Amino acid sequence: NFSALPDELIESELFGYEAGAFTSAARTGQMGIFELAGDGTIMLDEVGELPVNLQVKLLTVLQDREFYRIGGTKRIQMNARIISATNKDLKQEVKEGRFREDLYYRLNVIPVAIPPLRERKEDIVPIALETLNRLNRENKTEVTLSPDVCNNLEAYAWPGNVRELNNVIERMYVFG
């Protein structure tokens, strides 16, 4: 999640680093996400938050399917599939110079647009019930939602989307 990482840590998290690559580097070095993923799948969440200086490095990995650890000289193959998500309009970000056009097209191979929750009212109650079921499992309880609560959930616009819905369900669960 690029929005959750400080800019100065993103590169080492993605590519890893060799021992002694920078002052606080571990003595043994560290593998990054691209290396740890192996033949699996990497989810790049909030890719629209990636700083421009790192966008070119991500583009290079996606195109060449190889990279170097920070401070390294050995090429490492990247075999993982990449899935990315963002809440930003990347086409607009490209127009405004905040996102590289070439990276946009490299990531936009199979676009999937998920409408906001307010446009998918039929998903609100199932998502709420899944969150409530998880809380019930974790706490060995049997809390339910009344039909009135379900109706109220469906009537709300959910500007914070699924995160807001999950938080509301958790708050209702805690304060009952």
CSV table of N, CA and C in Angstrom, one decimal:
chain,number,residue,atom,x,y,z
A,1,ASN,N,0.8,-1.2,0.0
A,1,ASN,CA,0.0,0.0,0.0
A,1,ASN,C,0.9,1.2,0.0
A,2,PHE,N,1.0,1.9,-1.1
A,2,PHE,CA,1.9,3.0,-1.3
A,2,PHE,C,1.5,4.2,-0.4
A,3,SER,N,0.2,4.4,-0.1
A,3,SER,CA,-0.2,5.5,0.8
A,3,SER,C,0.2,5.3,2.2
A,4,ALA,N,0.5,4.0,2.6
A,4,ALA,CA,0.9,3.7,4.0
A,4,ALA,C,2.4,3.7,4.2
A,5,LEU,N,3.2,3.8,3.2
A,5,LEU,CA,4.6,3.8,3.3
A,5,LEU,C,5.2,5.2,3.1
A,6,PRO,N,6.2,5.5,3.9
A,6,PRO,CA,6.9,6.8,3.7
A,6,PRO,C,7.7,6.6,2.3
A,7,ASP,N,7.7,7.7,1.6
A,7,ASP,CA,8.4,7.7,0.2
A,7,ASP,C,9.8,7.1,0.3
A,8,GLU,N,10.5,7.4,1.3
A,8,GLU,CA,11.9,6.9,1.4
A,8,GLU,C,12.0,5.4,1.7
A,9,LEU,N,10.9,4.7,2.1
A,9,LEU,CA,11.0,3.3,2.3
A,9,LEU,C,10.5,2.5,1.1
A,10,ILE,N,9.7,3.1,0.2
A,10,ILE,CA,9.1,2.3,-0.9
A,10,ILE,C,10.1,1.6,-1.7
A,11,GLU,N,11.2,2.2,-2.1
A,11,GLU,CA,12.1,1.5,-3.0
A,11,GLU,C,12.7,0.3,-2.3
A,12,SER,N,13.1,0.4,-1.0
A,12,SER,CA,13.7,-0.8,-0.4
A,12,SER,C,12.6,-1.9,-0.1
A,13,GLU,N,11.4,-1.5,0.1
A,13,GLU,CA,10.3,-2.5,0.2
A,13,GLU,C,10.1,-3.2,-1.1
A,14,LEU,N,10.1,-2.5,-2.2
A,14,LEU,CA,9.9,-3.2,-3.5
A,14,LEU,C,11.0,-4.0,-4.0
A,15,PHE,N,12.2,-3.4,-3.9
A,15,PHE,CA,13.4,-4.0,-4.5
A,15,PHE,C,14.3,-4.7,-3.6
A,16,GLY,N,14.2,-4.5,-2.3
A,16,GLY,CA,15.1,-5.0,-1.3
A,16,GLY,C,16.4,-4.3,-1.4
A,17,TYR,N,17.4,-4.7,-0.6
A,17,TYR,CA,18.7,-4.0,-0.6
A,17,TYR,C,19.8,-5.0,-0.1
A,18,GLU,N,21.0,-4.7,-0.5
A,18,GLU,CA,22.2,-5.4,-0.1
A,18,GLU,C,22.7,-4.9,1.2
A,19,ALA,N,23.5,-5.8,1.9
A,19,ALA,CA,24.1,-5.4,3.1
A,19,ALA,C,24.9,-4.1,2.9
A,20,GLY,N,24.8,-3.2,3.8
A,20,GLY,CA,25.6,-1.9,3.7
A,20,GLY,C,25.1,-0.9,2.6
A,21,ALA,N,24.0,-1.2,2.0
A,21,ALA,CA,23.5,-0.3,0.9
A,21,ALA,C,23.2,1.1,1.4
A,22,PHE,N,22.9,1.2,2.7
A,22,PHE,CA,22.6,2.6,3.3
A,22,PHE,C,22.9,2.4,4.8
A,23,THR,N,22.9,3.5,5.5
A,23,THR,CA,23.3,3.6,6.9
A,23,THR,C,22.5,2.6,7.8
A,24,SER,N,21.2,2.5,7.7
A,24,SER,CA,20.5,1.6,8.6
A,24,SER,C,20.2,0.3,8.0
A,25,ALA,N,20.8,-0.1,6.9
A,25,ALA,CA,20.6,-1.4,6.3
A,25,ALA,C,21.0,-2.6,7.2
A,26,ALA,N,20.2,-3.6,7.1
A,26,ALA,CA,20.5,-4.8,7.9
A,26,ALA,C,21.8,-5.4,7.4
A,27,ARG,N,22.6,-6.0,8.3
A,27,ARG,CA,23.9,-6.6,7.9
A,27,ARG,C,23.8,-7.7,6.8
A,28,THR,N,22.6,-8.3,6.8
A,28,THR,CA,22.4,-9.4,5.8
A,28,THR,C,21.7,-9.0,4.6
A,29,GLY,N,21.3,-7.7,4.5
A,29,GLY,CA,20.5,-7.3,3.4
A,29,GLY,C,19.1,-7.7,3.5
A,30,GLN,N,18.2,-7.5,2.5
A,30,GLN,CA,16.8,-7.9,2.7
A,30,GLN,C,16.2,-8.0,1.3
A,31,MET,N,15.4,-9.1,1.1
A,31,MET,CA,14.7,-9.2,-0.1
A,31,MET,C,13.5,-8.3,-0.1
A,32,GLY,N,13.1,-7.8,-1.3
A,32,GLY,CA,12.0,-6.9,-1.5
A,32,GLY,C,10.8,-7.7,-1.9
A,33,ILE,N,9.7,-7.0,-2.1
A,33,ILE,CA,8.4,-7.7,-2.5
A,33,ILE,C,8.5,-8.4,-3.8
A,34,PHE,N,9.2,-7.7,-4.8
A,34,PHE,CA,9.3,-8.4,-6.1
A,34,PHE,C,10.1,-9.7,-6.0
A,35,GLU,N,11.0,-9.8,-5.2
A,35,GLU,CA,11.8,-11.1,-5.0
A,35,GLU,C,11.0,-12.1,-4.2
A,36,LEU,N,10.4,-11.6,-3.1
A,36,LEU,CA,9.6,-12.5,-2.2
A,36,LEU,C,8.4,-13.1,-2.9
A,37,ALA,N,7.9,-12.4,-3.9
A,37,ALA,CA,6.6,-12.9,-4.5
A,37,ALA,C,6.9,-14.1,-5.3
A,38,GLY,N,8.1,-14.4,-5.8
A,38,GLY,CA,8.4,-15.5,-6.6
A,38,GLY,C,7.5,-15.6,-7.8
A,39,ASP,N,6.8,-16.7,-8.0
A,39,ASP,CA,5.9,-16.8,-9.2
A,39,ASP,C,4.4,-16.5,-8.8
A,40,GLY,N,4.3,-15.8,-7.7
A,40,GLY,CA,2.9,-15.5,-7.2
A,40,GLY,C,2.4,-14.2,-7.8
A,41,THR,N,1.6,-13.5,-7.0
A,41,THR,CA,0.9,-12.2,-7.4
A,41,THR,C,1.3,-11.1,-6.4
A,42,ILE,N,1.5,-10.0,-6.9
A,42,ILE,CA,1.8,-8.8,-6.1
A,42,ILE,C,0.6,-7.8,-6.3
A,43,MET,N,0.1,-7.4,-5.2
A,43,MET,CA,-1.0,-6.4,-5.2
A,43,MET,C,-0.4,-5.0,-4.9
A,44,LEU,N,-0.3,-4.1,-5.8
A,44,LEU,CA,0.2,-2.7,-5.6
A,44,LEU,C,-1.0,-1.9,-5.3
A,45,ASP,N,-1.3,-1.6,-4.0
A,45,ASP,CA,-2.5,-0.9,-3.6
A,45,ASP,C,-2.1,0.6,-3.6
A,46,GLU,N,-3.0,1.5,-4.0
A,46,GLU,CA,-2.9,2.9,-4.1
A,46,GLU,C,-1.7,3.3,-4.9
A,47,VAL,N,-1.6,2.6,-6.1
A,47,VAL,CA,-0.5,2.9,-7.0
A,47,VAL,C,-0.4,4.3,-7.5
A,48,GLY,N,-1.5,5.0,-7.4
A,48,GLY,CA,-1.6,6.4,-7.8
A,48,GLY,C,-0.8,7.3,-6.8
A,49,GLU,N,-0.4,6.8,-5.7
A,49,GLU,CA,0.3,7.5,-4.7
A,49,GLU,C,1.8,7.4,-4.9
A,50,LEU,N,2.2,6.5,-5.8
A,50,LEU,CA,3.7,6.3,-6.0
A,50,LEU,C,4.4,7.5,-6.5
A,51,PRO,N,5.4,7.9,-5.8
A,51,PRO,CA,6.2,9.1,-6.2
A,51,PRO,C,6.7,9.0,-7.6
A,52,VAL,N,6.7,10.1,-8.4
A,52,VAL,CA,7.1,10.1,-9.8
A,52,VAL,C,8.5,9.5,-9.9
A,53,ASN,N,9.4,9.8,-9.1
A,53,ASN,CA,10.8,9.2,-9.2
A,53,ASN,C,10.8,7.7,-9.1
A,54,LEU,N,9.9,7.1,-8.4
A,54,LEU,CA,9.8,5.6,-8.3
A,54,LEU,C,9.0,5.0,-9.4
A,55,GLN,N,8.1,5.8,-10.1
A,55,GLN,CA,7.3,5.3,-11.2
A,55,GLN,C,8.2,4.8,-12.3
A,56,VAL,N,9.3,5.4,-12.6
A,56,VAL,CA,10.1,5.0,-13.7
A,56,VAL,C,10.8,3.6,-13.3
A,57,LYS,N,11.1,3.5,-12.1
A,57,LYS,CA,11.7,2.2,-11.6
A,57,LYS,C,10.7,1.1,-11.7
A,58,LEU,N,9.5,1.3,-11.3
A,58,LEU,CA,8.4,0.3,-11.4
A,58,LEU,C,8.2,0.0,-12.9
A,59,LEU,N,8.1,1.0,-13.7
A,59,LEU,CA,7.9,0.7,-15.2
A,59,LEU,C,9.0,-0.2,-15.7
A,60,THR,N,10.3,0.1,-15.3
A,60,THR,CA,11.4,-0.7,-15.8
A,60,THR,C,11.2,-2.2,-15.4
A,61,VAL,N,10.8,-2.4,-14.1
A,61,VAL,CA,10.6,-3.8,-13.7
A,61,VAL,C,9.5,-4.5,-14.5
A,62,LEU,N,8.4,-3.7,-14.7
A,62,LEU,CA,7.3,-4.3,-15.4
A,62,LEU,C,7.7,-4.6,-16.9
A,63,GLN,N,8.5,-3.8,-17.5
A,63,GLN,CA,8.9,-4.0,-18.9
A,63,GLN,C,9.9,-5.1,-19.0
A,64,ASP,N,11.0,-5.0,-18.2
A,64,ASP,CA,12.1,-5.9,-18.3
A,64,ASP,C,12.0,-7.2,-17.5
A,65,ARG,N,11.1,-7.2,-16.6
A,65,ARG,CA,10.8,-8.4,-15.7
A,65,ARG,C,12.1,-8.7,-14.9
A,66,GLU,N,12.9,-7.7,-14.6
A,66,GLU,CA,14.1,-7.9,-13.8
A,66,GLU,C,14.4,-6.6,-13.1
A,67,PHE,N,15.2,-6.7,-12.0
A,67,PHE,CA,15.6,-5.6,-11.2
A,67,PHE,C,16.8,-5.8,-10.4
A,68,TYR,N,17.3,-4.8,-9.8
A,68,TYR,CA,18.5,-4.9,-8.9
A,68,TYR,C,18.0,-4.5,-7.5
A,69,ARG,N,18.6,-5.2,-6.5
A,69,ARG,CA,18.4,-4.7,-5.1
A,69,ARG,C,19.1,-3.4,-5.0
A,70,ILE,N,18.7,-2.5,-4.0
A,70,ILE,CA,19.4,-1.3,-3.8
A,70,ILE,C,20.9,-1.7,-3.4
A,71,GLY,N,21.8,-1.1,-4.0
A,71,GLY,CA,23.2,-1.4,-3.7
A,71,GLY,C,23.7,-2.7,-4.3
A,72,GLY,N,22.9,-3.3,-5.1
A,72,GLY,CA,23.3,-4.6,-5.7
A,72,GLY,C,23.8,-4.5,-7.1
A,73,THR,N,24.5,-5.6,-7.6
A,73,THR,CA,25.0,-5.6,-8.9
A,73,THR,C,24.4,-6.9,-9.7
A,74,LYS,N,23.7,-7.7,-9.0
A,74,LYS,CA,23.2,-8.9,-9.6
A,74,LYS,C,21.7,-8.7,-10.0
A,75,ARG,N,21.5,-9.0,-11.3
A,75,ARG,CA,20.1,-8.9,-11.8
A,75,ARG,C,19.2,-10.0,-11.2
A,76,ILE,N,18.0,-9.6,-10.8
A,76,ILE,CA,17.1,-10.6,-10.2
A,76,ILE,C,15.9,-10.6,-11.1
A,77,GLN,N,15.4,-11.8,-11.5
A,77,GLN,CA,14.2,-12.0,-12.3
A,77,GLN,C,13.0,-11.7,-11.5
A,78,MET,N,12.0,-11.1,-12.1
A,78,MET,CA,10.7,-10.8,-11.4
A,78,MET,C,9.7,-11.6,-12.2
A,79,ASN,N,9.1,-12.7,-11.6
A,79,ASN,CA,8.2,-13.6,-12.3
A,79,ASN,C,6.8,-13.4,-11.9
A,80,ALA,N,6.5,-12.5,-10.9
A,80,ALA,CA,5.2,-12.4,-10.3
A,80,ALA,C,4.2,-11.6,-11.3
A,81,ARG,N,3.0,-11.9,-11.1
A,81,ARG,CA,1.9,-11.2,-11.8
A,81,ARG,C,1.7,-9.9,-10.9
A,82,ILE,N,1.3,-8.8,-11.6
A,82,ILE,CA,1.0,-7.6,-10.9
A,82,ILE,C,-0.4,-7.2,-11.0
A,83,ILE,N,-1.0,-6.9,-9.9
A,83,ILE,CA,-2.4,-6.3,-9.8
A,83,ILE,C,-2.2,-5.0,-9.1
A,84,SER,N,-2.8,-3.9,-9.7
A,84,SER,CA,-2.7,-2.6,-9.0
A,84,SER,C,-4.1,-2.0,-8.8
A,85,ALA,N,-4.2,-1.2,-7.8
A,85,ALA,CA,-5.5,-0.5,-7.5
A,85,ALA,C,-5.2,0.9,-7.1
A,86,THR,N,-6.2,1.7,-7.3
A,86,THR,CA,-6.1,3.1,-6.9
A,86,THR,C,-7.5,3.7,-6.8
A,87,ASN,N,-7.6,4.7,-6.0
A,87,ASN,CA,-8.8,5.5,-5.9
A,87,ASN,C,-8.8,6.7,-6.7
A,88,LYS,N,-7.7,6.9,-7.4
A,88,LYS,CA,-7.5,8.1,-8.2
A,88,LYS,C,-7.8,7.8,-9.7
A,89,ASP,N,-8.2,8.9,-10.4
A,89,ASP,CA,-8.4,8.8,-11.8
A,89,ASP,C,-7.0,8.9,-12.5
A,90,LEU,N,-6.4,7.8,-12.8
A,90,LEU,CA,-5.0,7.9,-13.4
A,90,LEU,C,-4.9,8.6,-14.7
A,91,LYS,N,-6.0,8.5,-15.5
A,91,LYS,CA,-5.9,9.3,-16.8
A,91,LYS,C,-5.8,10.8,-16.5
A,92,GLN,N,-6.5,11.2,-15.5
A,92,GLN,CA,-6.4,12.7,-15.1
A,92,GLN,C,-5.0,12.9,-14.5
A,93,GLU,N,-4.5,12.0,-13.7
A,93,GLU,CA,-3.2,12.2,-13.1
A,93,GLU,C,-2.1,12.3,-14.2
A,94,VAL,N,-2.3,11.5,-15.2
A,94,VAL,CA,-1.4,11.6,-16.4
A,94,VAL,C,-1.5,13.0,-17.0
A,95,LYS,N,-2.7,13.4,-17.3
A,95,LYS,CA,-2.9,14.8,-17.9
A,95,LYS,C,-2.2,15.9,-17.0
A,96,GLU,N,-2.3,15.7,-15.7
A,96,GLU,CA,-1.8,16.7,-14.8
A,96,GLU,C,-0.3,16.5,-14.5
A,97,GLY,N,0.3,15.5,-15.1
A,97,GLY,CA,1.8,15.3,-14.9
A,97,GLY,C,2.2,14.6,-13.6
A,98,ARG,N,1.2,14.0,-12.9
A,98,ARG,CA,1.5,13.4,-11.6
A,98,ARG,C,1.7,11.9,-11.8
A,99,PHE,N,1.4,11.3,-12.9
A,99,PHE,CA,1.6,9.9,-13.2
A,99,PHE,C,2.1,9.7,-14.6
A,100,ARG,N,3.1,8.8,-14.7
A,100,ARG,CA,3.7,8.6,-16.0
A,100,ARG,C,2.7,7.9,-17.0
A,101,GLU,N,2.6,8.4,-18.2
A,101,GLU,CA,1.7,7.9,-19.2
A,101,GLU,C,2.1,6.4,-19.5
A,102,ASP,N,3.4,6.2,-19.7
A,102,ASP,CA,3.9,4.9,-20.1
A,102,ASP,C,3.6,3.8,-19.0
A,103,LEU,N,3.7,4.2,-17.7
A,103,LEU,CA,3.4,3.3,-16.6
A,103,LEU,C,1.9,3.1,-16.6
A,104,TYR,N,1.1,4.1,-16.8
A,104,TYR,CA,-0.4,4.0,-16.9
A,104,TYR,C,-0.7,2.9,-17.9
A,105,TYR,N,-0.2,3.0,-19.1
A,105,TYR,CA,-0.5,2.0,-20.1
A,105,TYR,C,0.0,0.6,-19.8
A,106,ARG,N,1.2,0.5,-19.1
A,106,ARG,CA,1.7,-0.8,-18.7
A,106,ARG,C,0.8,-1.4,-17.7
A,107,LEU,N,0.3,-0.7,-16.8
A,107,LEU,CA,-0.6,-1.2,-15.7
A,107,LEU,C,-2.0,-1.5,-16.2
A,108,ASN,N,-2.4,-0.8,-17.2
A,108,ASN,CA,-3.8,-0.8,-17.6
A,108,ASN,C,-4.1,-1.8,-18.7
A,109,VAL,N,-3.6,-3.0,-18.5
A,109,VAL,CA,-3.8,-4.1,-19.4
A,109,VAL,C,-5.2,-4.7,-19.4
A,110,ILE,N,-5.7,-5.0,-18.2
A,110,ILE,CA,-7.1,-5.4,-18.0
A,110,ILE,C,-7.7,-4.6,-17.0
A,111,PRO,N,-8.3,-3.4,-17.4
A,111,PRO,CA,-8.9,-2.5,-16.4
A,111,PRO,C,-10.2,-3.1,-15.8
A,112,VAL,N,-10.3,-3.0,-14.5
A,112,VAL,CA,-11.6,-3.3,-13.9
A,112,VAL,C,-12.0,-2.1,-13.0
A,113,ALA,N,-13.1,-1.5,-13.4
A,113,ALA,CA,-13.6,-0.4,-12.6
A,113,ALA,C,-14.7,-0.9,-11.7
A,114,ILE,N,-14.5,-0.6,-10.4
A,114,ILE,CA,-15.5,-1.0,-9.4
A,114,ILE,C,-16.2,0.2,-8.9
A,115,PRO,N,-17.5,0.3,-9.2
A,115,PRO,CA,-18.3,1.5,-8.9
A,115,PRO,C,-18.3,1.7,-7.3
A,116,PRO,N,-18.4,2.9,-6.9
A,116,PRO,CA,-18.5,3.1,-5.5
A,116,PRO,C,-19.8,2.4,-4.9
A,117,LEU,N,-19.7,2.2,-3.6
A,117,LEU,CA,-20.8,1.5,-2.9
A,117,LEU,C,-22.1,2.1,-3.1
A,118,ARG,N,-22.2,3.4,-3.2
A,118,ARG,CA,-23.5,4.1,-3.4
A,118,ARG,C,-24.2,3.7,-4.7
A,119,GLU,N,-23.4,3.2,-5.6
A,119,GLU,CA,-23.9,2.8,-6.9
A,119,GLU,C,-24.2,1.3,-6.9
A,120,ARG,N,-23.9,0.6,-5.8
A,120,ARG,CA,-24.1,-0.9,-5.7
A,120,ARG,C,-24.8,-1.2,-4.4
A,121,LYS,N,-26.0,-0.6,-4.3
A,121,LYS,CA,-26.8,-0.8,-3.0
A,121,LYS,C,-27.0,-2.2,-2.7
A,122,GLU,N,-27.1,-3.1,-3.7
A,122,GLU,CA,-27.3,-4.5,-3.4
A,122,GLU,C,-26.1,-5.2,-2.7
A,123,ASP,N,-24.9,-4.6,-2.7
A,123,ASP,CA,-23.7,-5.1,-2.1
A,123,ASP,C,-23.6,-4.7,-0.6
A,124,ILE,N,-24.4,-3.7,-0.2
A,124,ILE,CA,-24.2,-3.2,1.1
A,124,ILE,C,-24.4,-4.2,2.2
A,125,VAL,N,-25.6,-4.8,2.2
A,125,VAL,CA,-25.9,-5.8,3.3
A,125,VAL,C,-25.0,-7.0,3.2
A,126,PRO,N,-24.8,-7.6,2.1
A,126,PRO,CA,-23.8,-8.7,2.1
A,126,PRO,C,-22.4,-8.4,2.7
A,127,ILE,N,-21.9,-7.2,2.3
A,127,ILE,CA,-20.6,-6.8,2.9
A,127,ILE,C,-20.7,-6.6,4.4
A,128,ALA,N,-21.8,-5.9,4.8
A,128,ALA,CA,-22.0,-5.7,6.2
A,128,ALA,C,-22.1,-7.0,7.0
A,129,LEU,N,-22.9,-8.0,6.4
A,129,LEU,CA,-23.0,-9.3,7.1
A,129,LEU,C,-21.7,-10.1,7.1
A,130,GLU,N,-20.9,-9.9,6.1
A,130,GLU,CA,-19.6,-10.6,6.1
A,130,GLU,C,-18.7,-10.0,7.2
A,131,THR,N,-18.7,-8.7,7.3
A,131,THR,CA,-17.9,-8.1,8.4
A,131,THR,C,-18.4,-8.5,9.8
A,132,LEU,N,-19.8,-8.5,9.9
A,132,LEU,CA,-20.4,-9.0,11.2
A,132,LEU,C,-20.1,-10.5,11.5
A,133,ASN,N,-20.1,-11.3,10.4
A,133,ASN,CA,-19.8,-12.7,10.6
A,133,ASN,C,-18.4,-12.9,11.1
A,134,ARG,N,-17.4,-12.1,10.5
A,134,ARG,CA,-16.0,-12.2,10.9
A,134,ARG,C,-15.9,-11.8,12.4
A,135,LEU,N,-16.5,-10.7,12.8
A,135,LEU,CA,-16.5,-10.3,14.2
A,135,LEU,C,-17.1,-11.4,15.1
A,136,ASN,N,-18.2,-12.0,14.7
A,136,ASN,CA,-18.8,-13.0,15.5
A,136,ASN,C,-17.9,-14.2,15.6
A,137,ARG,N,-17.2,-14.6,14.5
A,137,ARG,CA,-16.3,-15.8,14.6
A,137,ARG,C,-15.1,-15.5,15.5
A,138,GLU,N,-14.6,-14.3,15.4
A,138,GLU,CA,-13.4,-13.9,16.2
A,138,GLU,C,-13.8,-13.8,17.7
A,139,ASN,N,-15.0,-13.4,18.0
A,139,ASN,CA,-15.4,-13.2,19.4
A,139,ASN,C,-16.4,-14.2,19.9
A,140,LYS,N,-16.6,-15.2,19.1
A,140,LYS,CA,-17.6,-16.3,19.5
A,140,LYS,C,-18.9,-15.7,20.0
A,141,THR,N,-19.5,-14.9,19.2
A,141,THR,CA,-20.8,-14.3,19.5
A,141,THR,C,-21.7,-14.6,18.3
A,142,GLU,N,-23.0,-14.1,18.5
A,142,GLU,CA,-24.0,-14.3,17.5
A,142,GLU,C,-24.8,-13.1,17.3
A,143,VAL,N,-24.2,-11.9,17.1
A,143,VAL,CA,-24.8,-10.7,16.8
A,143,VAL,C,-25.4,-10.7,15.4
A,144,THR,N,-26.6,-10.1,15.3
A,144,THR,CA,-27.3,-10.1,14.0
A,144,THR,C,-27.7,-8.6,13.6
A,145,LEU,N,-28.1,-8.4,12.4
A,145,LEU,CA,-28.6,-7.1,12.0
A,145,LEU,C,-30.1,-7.2,11.8
A,146,SER,N,-30.8,-6.2,12.3
A,146,SER,CA,-32.2,-6.2,12.1
A,146,SER,C,-32.6,-5.7,10.7
A,147,PRO,N,-33.8,-6.0,10.2
A,147,PRO,CA,-34.2,-5.5,8.9
A,147,PRO,C,-34.1,-4.0,8.9
A,148,ASP,N,-34.5,-3.3,10.0
A,148,ASP,CA,-34.4,-1.8,10.0
A,148,ASP,C,-33.0,-1.3,9.8
A,149,VAL,N,-32.1,-2.0,10.5
A,149,VAL,CA,-30.7,-1.6,10.3
A,149,VAL,C,-30.2,-1.8,8.9
A,150,CYS,N,-30.6,-2.9,8.3
A,150,CYS,CA,-30.2,-3.2,6.9
A,150,CYS,C,-30.8,-2.1,6.0
A,151,ASN,N,-32.0,-1.7,6.2
A,151,ASN,CA,-32.7,-0.7,5.4
A,151,ASN,C,-31.9,0.7,5.5
A,152,ASN,N,-31.5,1.0,6.8
A,152,ASN,CA,-30.8,2.2,7.0
A,152,ASN,C,-29.4,2.2,6.4
A,153,LEU,N,-28.8,1.0,6.4
A,153,LEU,CA,-27.5,0.9,5.7
A,153,LEU,C,-27.6,1.1,4.2
A,154,GLU,N,-28.6,0.6,3.6
A,154,GLU,CA,-28.8,0.7,2.2
A,154,GLU,C,-29.2,2.2,1.8
A,155,ALA,N,-29.8,2.9,2.7
A,155,ALA,CA,-30.3,4.3,2.4
A,155,ALA,C,-29.1,5.3,2.5
A,156,TYR,N,-28.0,4.9,3.1
A,156,TYR,CA,-26.9,5.9,3.3
A,156,TYR,C,-26.0,5.9,2.0
A,157,ALA,N,-25.4,7.0,1.7
A,157,ALA,CA,-24.6,7.1,0.5
A,157,ALA,C,-23.1,6.6,0.6
A,158,TRP,N,-22.6,6.3,1.7
A,158,TRP,CA,-21.3,5.7,1.9
A,158,TRP,C,-20.2,6.4,1.2
A,159,PRO,N,-19.9,7.7,1.5
A,159,PRO,CA,-18.8,8.4,0.8
A,159,PRO,C,-17.4,7.7,1.1
A,160,GLY,N,-17.3,7.0,2.2
A,160,GLY,CA,-16.0,6.3,2.5
A,160,GLY,C,-16.0,4.9,2.0
A,161,ASN,N,-17.0,4.5,1.2
A,161,ASN,CA,-17.1,3.2,0.6
A,161,ASN,C,-17.0,2.1,1.6
A,162,VAL,N,-16.4,1.0,1.2
A,162,VAL,CA,-16.4,-0.3,2.0
A,162,VAL,C,-15.7,-0.1,3.3
A,163,ARG,N,-14.6,0.7,3.3
A,163,ARG,CA,-13.9,1.0,4.6
A,163,ARG,C,-14.8,1.6,5.6
A,164,GLU,N,-15.6,2.6,5.1
A,164,GLU,CA,-16.5,3.3,6.1
A,164,GLU,C,-17.6,2.3,6.5
A,165,LEU,N,-18.2,1.5,5.6
A,165,LEU,CA,-19.2,0.5,6.0
A,165,LEU,C,-18.6,-0.5,7.0
A,166,ASN,N,-17.4,-1.0,6.8
A,166,ASN,CA,-16.8,-1.9,7.8
A,166,ASN,C,-16.6,-1.3,9.1
A,167,ASN,N,-16.2,0.0,9.1
A,167,ASN,CA,-16.0,0.7,10.4
A,167,ASN,C,-17.3,0.9,11.1
A,168,VAL,N,-18.3,1.2,10.4
A,168,VAL,CA,-19.6,1.4,11.0
A,168,VAL,C,-20.1,0.1,11.6
A,169,ILE,N,-20.0,-1.0,10.9
A,169,ILE,CA,-20.4,-2.3,11.4
A,169,ILE,C,-19.6,-2.7,12.7
A,170,GLU,N,-18.3,-2.4,12.6
A,170,GLU,CA,-17.5,-2.7,13.8
A,170,GLU,C,-17.9,-1.9,15.0
A,171,ARG,N,-18.1,-0.6,14.7
A,171,ARG,CA,-18.6,0.3,15.8
A,171,ARG,C,-19.9,-0.1,16.4
A,172,MET,N,-20.8,-0.5,15.5
A,172,MET,CA,-22.1,-1.0,16.0
A,172,MET,C,-21.9,-2.3,16.8
A,173,TYR,N,-21.0,-3.1,16.4
A,173,TYR,CA,-20.8,-4.4,17.1
A,173,TYR,C,-20.2,-4.1,18.5
A,174,VAL,N,-19.3,-3.2,18.6
A,174,VAL,CA,-18.6,-2.9,19.8
A,174,VAL,C,-19.6,-2.2,20.8
A,175,PHE,N,-20.4,-1.2,20.3
A,175,PHE,CA,-21.2,-0.4,21.2
A,175,PHE,C,-22.6,-0.9,21.2
A,176,GLY,N,-22.9,-2.0,20.5
A,176,GLY,CA,-24.1,-2.7,20.4
A,176,GLY,C,-25.4,-2.0,20.6
